[in-house]
Amino acid sequence: MRSFFHVSDIGDLGKALEEARQVKATPFAWKELGRDKTIILIFFNSSLRTRLSSQKAALNLGMNPIVLNVGADSWKLETQLGVVMDGDKSEHLREAIPVIGSYCDLIGVRSFAGLQDRDFDYAETILSQFIEYSGKPVISLESATVHPCQAFADLITIEEYKTKPRPKVVMTWAPHPRALPQAVPNSFAEWMNAADVDFVITHPEGYELDPKFVGDVVVEYDQMKALEGADFVYAKNWSCPGVSRPEDYGKILNKDMDWVVDARHMAVTDNAYFMHCLPVRRNMIVSDEVIDSPRSIVIPEAANRVVSAQVVMKRMLEDLR
Ligand code: AN0
Ligand code: CP
């Protein structure tokens, strides 16, 4: 595997899930694979789970992880091409990336959407430069439009908890005080479309996700109707993807608190499990009652981030041999 961006990069999902089961059961069985290998994990943005689970996955494989926090530990990096660098950025990605590539075997990059310029974000301008100029396999640790390590962990979790061969999985938008990227819902939709689940999306009008990720999944604008009979409720906020109105890209269009997932919403489901990628704002996205209930699986979901990262790194290391 040369890069990990899309569900297609992991190949057969059944095989990937079987490998995830093996990795979870015997996490230290591939210690030799990573011996004398280094992964550099680059963070342009904050993280708790991705930062820790990626390091843990690398350590489980016998690899040496090195973390770089751009701007805090390093120079601030310019990401736009063709600009006069007379601002606060001391170094350009064009030099920084090949330097980083020369120090390691694998690279992971967290670089959120700027939410200012849809074309810049949706072209994955920063991650594409890492792929082009590093010469090393690159993992998206949430880039402008995707968060594949999260979606893979979500699928592993659904596989573990499902009690029906084809569960109903509902992804619902929920309000948030700040404008958030679309990476998590984009990837979740992409992975659910590839998985054997009955997938439904619900959000207020104007929040339509890019068809590149949602395909032909029908959006049910009535949240309560969408949630009826659900086996899994996956809550997430995202800002306007700007699909039909590019001028609204990255904007907050709605803060309707009726969309906060609470007991009233869960009551119409089939005793669904509640999921969220975390970090979550309590009583904005989900009520205390729901996230504290026995049906909330947000902690095992987060724990599976080690498993998904380890499968991806393991495959990349195997391909280096
Ligand atoms: C980020 C997002 O919504 O993309 C990261 C989630 C994993 N969330 C926040 O910035 C709160
Ligand atoms: N879910 C997730 O990626 O969390 P962090 O932003 O804390 O890494």
Short mmCIF file of C-alpha atoms and ligand atoms in Angstrom, two decimals:
data_model
loop_
_atom_site.label_atom_id
_atom_site.label_comp_id
_atom_site.label_asym_id
_atom_site.label_seq_id
_atom_site.Cartn_x
_atom_site.Cartn_y
_atom_site.Cartn_z
CA MET A 1 0.00 0.00 0.00
CA ARG A 2 1.60 3.30 -1.13
CA SER A 3 -0.93 5.64 0.42
CA PHE A 4 -3.96 5.38 2.70
CA PHE A 5 -6.69 7.82 1.73
CA HIS A 6 -9.70 5.96 0.42
CA VAL A 7 -11.54 2.74 1.16
CA SER A 8 -10.24 1.42 -2.18
CA ASP A 9 -6.66 1.59 -0.79
CA ILE A 10 -7.41 -1.21 1.70
CA GLY A 11 -8.77 -3.59 -0.97
CA ASP A 12 -11.13 -6.40 0.05
CA LEU A 13 -13.00 -5.25 3.20
CA GLY A 14 -13.66 -8.80 4.41
CA LYS A 15 -9.93 -9.53 4.33
CA ALA A 16 -9.12 -6.22 6.05
CA LEU A 17 -11.62 -6.97 8.83
CA GLU A 18 -10.17 -10.46 9.30
CA GLU A 19 -6.68 -8.93 9.53
CA ALA A 20 -8.00 -6.42 12.08
CA ARG A 21 -9.29 -9.34 14.20
CA GLN A 22 -5.84 -10.97 14.09
CA VAL A 23 -4.03 -7.72 14.92
CA LYS A 24 -6.37 -7.11 17.84
CA ALA A 25 -5.92 -10.65 19.18
CA THR A 26 -2.11 -10.72 18.84
CA PRO A 27 -0.89 -7.11 18.57
CA PHE A 28 2.79 -7.97 19.11
CA ALA A 29 3.01 -10.81 16.58
CA TRP A 30 4.66 -8.59 13.92
CA LYS A 31 7.35 -6.94 16.08
CA GLU A 32 10.10 -7.93 13.62
CA LEU A 33 8.34 -6.23 10.70
CA GLY A 34 9.05 -2.76 12.02
CA ARG A 35 12.57 -3.35 13.32
CA ASP A 36 14.87 -0.46 12.30
CA LYS A 37 11.95 1.24 10.55
CA THR A 38 10.77 4.75 11.37
CA ILE A 39 7.42 6.48 10.92
CA ILE A 40 7.22 10.26 11.14
CA LEU A 41 3.81 11.55 12.26
CA ILE A 42 3.24 15.17 11.29
CA PHE A 43 0.54 17.22 12.97
CA PHE A 44 -0.58 20.56 11.55
CA ASN A 45 -3.57 20.38 13.98
CA SER A 46 -4.47 19.18 17.46
CA SER A 47 -5.13 15.53 18.22
CA LEU A 48 -5.51 13.16 21.13
CA ARG A 49 -6.58 9.80 19.65
CA THR A 50 -4.77 9.92 16.32
CA ARG A 51 -1.52 11.06 17.88
CA LEU A 52 -1.53 8.37 20.60
CA SER A 53 -3.08 5.47 18.66
CA SER A 54 -0.69 5.95 15.73
CA GLN A 55 2.33 5.88 18.05
CA LYS A 56 0.95 2.84 19.86
CA ALA A 57 0.30 1.02 16.56
CA ALA A 58 3.86 1.78 15.40
CA LEU A 59 5.33 0.56 18.71
CA ASN A 60 3.25 -2.66 18.52
CA LEU A 61 4.89 -3.32 15.13
CA GLY A 62 8.39 -2.68 16.51
CA MET A 63 8.70 0.63 14.64
CA ASN A 64 10.14 3.89 15.91
CA PRO A 65 7.57 6.70 15.81
CA ILE A 66 8.71 10.33 15.68
CA VAL A 67 6.09 13.06 16.13
CA LEU A 68 6.41 16.55 14.70
CA ASN A 69 3.99 19.33 15.63
CA VAL A 70 4.24 21.83 12.80
CA GLY A 71 4.53 25.41 13.95
CA ALA A 72 5.03 24.45 17.62
CA ASP A 73 8.15 22.24 17.35
CA SER A 74 9.15 23.13 13.78
CA TRP A 75 9.18 26.19 11.58
CA LYS A 76 5.78 27.28 10.34
CA LEU A 77 5.39 25.74 6.87
CA GLU A 78 4.06 27.46 3.75
CA THR A 79 1.64 25.19 1.88
CA GLN A 80 0.59 27.37 -1.07
CA LEU A 81 2.70 27.27 -4.21
CA GLY A 82 3.92 30.41 -5.98
CA VAL A 83 3.63 32.83 -3.05
CA VAL A 84 6.17 35.44 -1.92
CA MET A 85 7.13 34.13 1.51
CA ASP A 86 7.20 37.45 3.34
CA GLY A 87 4.79 36.41 6.13
CA ASP A 88 5.19 34.23 9.22
CA LYS A 89 6.04 30.99 7.37
CA SER A 90 9.81 30.31 7.37
CA GLU A 91 9.93 27.17 5.24
CA HIS A 92 8.02 25.71 2.29
CA LEU A 93 6.59 22.20 2.08
CA ARG A 94 8.66 21.73 -1.12
CA GLU A 95 11.83 21.55 0.98
CA ALA A 96 10.36 20.25 4.26
CA ILE A 97 8.68 17.18 2.72
CA PRO A 98 11.74 15.66 0.99
CA VAL A 99 13.80 16.35 4.13
CA ILE A 100 11.21 14.53 6.27
CA GLY A 101 11.09 11.71 3.70
CA SER A 102 14.86 11.25 3.97
CA TYR A 103 14.56 10.53 7.70
CA CYS A 104 11.88 7.82 7.66
CA ASP A 105 10.19 4.86 5.98
CA LEU A 106 6.52 5.84 6.42
CA ILE A 107 4.78 9.19 6.91
CA GLY A 108 1.46 10.07 8.57
CA VAL A 109 -0.01 13.55 8.14
CA ARG A 110 -2.80 15.40 9.96
CA SER A 111 -3.76 18.49 8.04
CA PHE A 112 -7.35 19.72 8.40
CA ALA A 113 -9.31 21.52 5.72
CA GLY A 114 -8.78 25.28 5.91
CA LEU A 115 -12.50 25.68 5.01
CA GLN A 116 -11.67 28.90 3.09
CA ASP A 117 -11.00 27.60 -0.42
CA ARG A 118 -13.05 24.57 -1.48
CA ASP A 119 -10.88 23.80 -4.51
CA PHE A 120 -7.66 23.87 -2.45
CA ASP A 121 -9.18 21.57 0.20
CA TYR A 122 -10.97 19.15 -2.14
CA ALA A 123 -7.83 18.76 -4.29
CA GLU A 124 -6.09 17.49 -1.08
CA THR A 125 -3.34 19.97 -1.98
CA ILE A 126 -1.23 19.35 1.14
CA LEU A 127 -1.45 15.54 1.28
CA SER A 128 -0.82 15.31 -2.47
CA GLN A 129 2.41 17.24 -1.99
CA PHE A 130 3.51 14.76 0.70
CA ILE A 131 2.82 11.87 -1.69
CA GLU A 132 4.59 13.57 -4.58
CA TYR A 133 7.68 14.94 -2.82
CA SER A 134 8.44 12.48 0.01
CA GLY A 135 8.93 9.29 -2.01
CA LYS A 136 7.47 7.42 1.00
CA PRO A 137 4.10 5.76 1.72
CA VAL A 138 1.74 8.37 3.21
CA ILE A 139 -1.18 7.84 5.62
CA SER A 140 -3.90 10.48 6.00
CA LEU A 141 -4.37 11.06 9.74
CA GLU A 142 -7.33 13.30 8.79
CA SER A 143 -6.50 15.45 5.85
CA ALA A 144 -8.67 18.04 4.10
CA THR A 145 -11.40 15.67 2.89
CA VAL A 146 -10.86 12.25 4.49
CA HIS A 147 -10.19 10.50 7.80
CA PRO A 148 -9.70 6.87 6.71
CA CYS A 149 -8.09 5.58 9.96
CA GLN A 150 -11.25 6.73 11.78
CA ALA A 151 -13.66 5.19 9.25
CA PHE A 152 -11.79 1.88 9.29
CA ALA A 153 -11.92 1.83 13.13
CA ASP A 154 -15.65 2.65 12.93
CA LEU A 155 -16.25 -0.27 10.57
CA ILE A 156 -14.26 -2.63 12.84
CA THR A 157 -16.45 -1.47 15.76
CA ILE A 158 -19.72 -2.00 13.86
CA GLU A 159 -18.52 -5.46 12.85
CA GLU A 160 -17.82 -6.29 16.52
CA TYR A 161 -21.16 -5.04 17.87
CA LYS A 162 -23.64 -5.91 15.11
CA THR A 163 -26.26 -8.55 15.89
CA LYS A 164 -27.84 -8.62 12.41
CA PRO A 165 -26.11 -9.61 9.15
CA ARG A 166 -26.98 -6.22 7.60
CA PRO A 167 -27.48 -3.59 10.34
CA LYS A 168 -29.08 -0.19 9.74
CA VAL A 169 -26.44 2.51 10.26
CA VAL A 170 -27.63 6.13 10.44
CA MET A 171 -25.18 9.02 10.21
CA THR A 172 -26.79 12.13 11.65
CA TRP A 173 -25.53 15.71 11.53
CA ALA A 174 -25.63 17.46 14.94
CA PRO A 175 -25.00 21.10 15.90
CA HIS A 176 -21.60 22.53 16.93
CA PRO A 177 -20.50 26.07 17.80
CA ARG A 178 -17.51 26.04 15.41
CA ALA A 179 -17.17 25.26 11.72
CA LEU A 180 -15.79 21.71 11.38
CA PRO A 181 -14.41 19.89 8.33
CA GLN A 182 -16.27 17.23 6.32
CA ALA A 183 -13.45 14.67 6.48
CA VAL A 184 -15.06 12.39 9.09
CA PRO A 185 -18.53 12.21 7.47
CA ASN A 186 -16.97 11.92 3.97
CA SER A 187 -14.89 8.90 4.95
CA PHE A 188 -17.62 7.32 7.07
CA ALA A 189 -20.00 7.55 4.11
CA GLU A 190 -17.39 6.18 1.71
CA TRP A 191 -16.63 3.19 3.98
CA MET A 192 -20.29 2.46 4.82
CA ASN A 193 -21.14 2.45 1.12
CA ALA A 194 -18.47 -0.20 0.61
CA ALA A 195 -19.59 -2.25 3.63
CA ASP A 196 -22.56 -4.60 3.94
CA VAL A 197 -24.87 -2.26 5.88
CA ASP A 198 -28.14 -0.42 5.29
CA PHE A 199 -26.75 3.14 5.33
CA VAL A 200 -28.86 6.28 5.80
CA ILE A 201 -27.72 9.90 6.12
CA THR A 202 -29.72 12.66 7.79
CA HIS A 203 -28.91 16.37 7.99
CA PRO A 204 -30.62 19.73 7.58
CA GLU A 205 -30.94 21.08 4.04
CA GLY A 206 -27.75 22.72 2.73
CA TYR A 207 -25.36 20.22 4.36
CA GLU A 208 -25.28 17.81 1.38
CA LEU A 209 -21.93 15.98 1.26
CA ASP A 210 -19.86 15.64 -1.92
CA PRO A 211 -21.27 12.89 -4.19
CA LYS A 212 -17.69 11.63 -4.58
CA PHE A 213 -18.08 10.19 -1.05
CA VAL A 214 -21.81 9.63 -0.55
CA GLY A 215 -22.53 8.13 -3.97
CA ASP A 216 -26.25 7.65 -4.42
CA VAL A 217 -27.17 7.22 -0.73
CA VAL A 218 -30.56 8.81 -0.16
CA VAL A 219 -30.61 11.64 2.36
CA GLU A 220 -33.60 11.65 4.72
CA TYR A 221 -34.03 15.25 5.88
CA ASP A 222 -36.43 14.21 8.64
CA GLN A 223 -34.01 13.14 11.40
CA MET A 224 -36.59 11.21 13.44
CA LYS A 225 -37.75 9.28 10.38
CA ALA A 226 -34.15 8.45 9.46
CA LEU A 227 -33.44 7.10 12.95
CA GLU A 228 -36.42 4.73 13.02
CA GLY A 229 -35.21 1.15 13.51
CA ALA A 230 -31.51 2.12 13.49
CA ASP A 231 -28.97 -0.34 14.92
CA PHE A 232 -26.14 2.21 15.01
CA VAL A 233 -26.43 6.00 15.35
CA TYR A 234 -23.28 7.80 14.19
CA ALA A 235 -23.42 11.48 15.14
CA LYS A 236 -21.12 14.15 13.67
CA ASN A 237 -21.15 17.83 12.95
CA TRP A 238 -19.82 19.21 9.68
CA SER A 239 -19.83 22.63 8.09
CA CYS A 240 -21.42 23.35 4.72
CA PRO A 241 -19.68 21.26 2.03
CA GLY A 242 -20.63 23.87 -0.60
CA VAL A 243 -21.88 21.31 -3.10
CA SER A 244 -24.82 23.28 -4.49
CA ARG A 245 -23.74 26.72 -3.20
CA PRO A 246 -19.92 27.00 -3.32
CA GLU A 247 -20.15 30.45 -1.65
CA ASP A 248 -21.40 28.73 1.53
CA TYR A 249 -18.39 26.39 1.75
CA GLY A 250 -17.18 25.99 5.36
CA LYS A 251 -20.05 28.02 6.82
CA ILE A 252 -22.34 27.13 9.72
CA LEU A 253 -25.86 27.22 8.25
CA ASN A 254 -27.78 25.90 11.22
CA LYS A 255 -27.45 25.42 14.99
CA ASP A 256 -30.86 23.79 15.54
CA MET A 257 -30.64 22.12 18.97
CA ASP A 258 -33.48 19.74 18.00
CA TRP A 259 -30.74 17.79 16.19
CA VAL A 260 -28.76 17.06 19.41
CA VAL A 261 -28.95 13.29 19.82
CA ASP A 262 -30.88 12.64 23.03
CA ALA A 263 -33.08 9.94 24.58
CA ARG A 264 -36.04 11.06 22.44
CA HIS A 265 -34.02 10.26 19.30
CA MET A 266 -32.64 6.97 20.60
CA ALA A 267 -36.18 5.85 21.57
CA VAL A 268 -37.22 5.45 17.90
CA THR A 269 -34.18 3.26 17.07
CA ASP A 270 -33.94 -0.51 17.52
CA ASN A 271 -32.05 -0.04 20.81
CA ALA A 272 -29.17 1.38 18.73
CA TYR A 273 -25.57 1.76 19.75
CA PHE A 274 -24.36 5.37 19.84
CA MET A 275 -21.09 6.21 18.05
CA HIS A 276 -18.96 9.34 17.66
CA CYS A 277 -15.34 9.73 16.56
CA LEU A 278 -14.54 12.05 19.52
CA PRO A 279 -13.68 14.70 20.61
CA VAL A 280 -17.36 15.36 21.32
CA ARG A 281 -19.08 18.35 22.89
CA ARG A 282 -21.61 17.01 25.39
CA ASN A 283 -25.12 18.44 25.14
CA MET A 284 -24.26 20.01 21.73
CA ILE A 285 -23.82 16.81 19.69
CA VAL A 286 -25.20 14.29 22.18
CA SER A 287 -26.91 14.48 25.58
CA ASP A 288 -25.13 13.28 28.72
CA GLU A 289 -27.82 10.66 29.11
CA VAL A 290 -27.08 9.06 25.73
CA ILE A 291 -23.29 9.19 25.83
CA ASP A 292 -23.27 7.86 29.40
CA SER A 293 -25.73 5.05 28.61
CA PRO A 294 -24.68 1.40 28.22
CA ARG A 295 -25.50 1.69 24.48
CA SER A 296 -22.72 4.25 23.95
CA ILE A 297 -19.67 2.57 22.36
CA VAL A 298 -17.51 5.67 21.87
CA ILE A 299 -14.69 4.29 24.05
CA PRO A 300 -14.29 0.89 22.34
CA GLU A 301 -14.65 2.79 19.04
CA ALA A 302 -11.68 5.00 19.99
CA ALA A 303 -9.72 1.95 21.22
CA ASN A 304 -10.09 0.43 17.74
CA ARG A 305 -8.07 3.34 16.33
CA VAL A 306 -4.94 1.40 17.35
CA VAL A 307 -6.18 -1.62 15.40
CA SER A 308 -7.02 0.26 12.21
CA ALA A 309 -3.70 2.15 12.27
CA GLN A 310 -1.79 -1.05 12.92
CA VAL A 311 -3.36 -2.91 9.97
CA VAL A 312 -2.50 0.00 7.66
CA MET A 313 1.09 0.33 8.89
CA LYS A 314 1.57 -3.45 8.82
CA ARG A 315 0.52 -3.62 5.17
CA MET A 316 2.80 -0.72 4.26
CA LEU A 317 5.74 -2.38 6.04
CA GLU A 318 5.01 -5.69 4.27
CA ASP A 319 5.11 -3.88 0.94
CA LEU A 320 8.53 -2.37 1.80
CA ARG A 321 10.11 -5.83 2.13
C1 AN0 B 1 -12.26 17.54 14.06
C2 AN0 B 1 -13.21 17.36 12.87
O1 AN0 B 1 -14.42 17.49 13.05
O2 AN0 B 1 -12.75 17.11 11.76
C3 AN0 B 1 -11.53 16.25 14.33
C4 AN0 B 1 -12.37 15.03 14.52
C5 AN0 B 1 -11.59 13.79 14.58
N1 AN0 B 1 -12.99 17.94 15.22
C6 AN0 B 1 -12.81 19.10 15.84
O3 AN0 B 1 -12.04 19.92 15.38
C7 AN0 B 1 -13.57 19.34 17.10
N1 CP B 2 -11.08 10.93 16.35
C1 CP B 2 -9.93 11.58 16.25
O1 CP B 2 -9.26 11.58 15.21
O2 CP B 2 -9.53 12.22 17.40
P1 CP B 2 -8.29 13.20 17.54
O3 CP B 2 -8.62 14.46 16.80
O4 CP B 2 -8.17 13.43 19.02
O5 CP B 2 -7.07 12.55 16.97
#
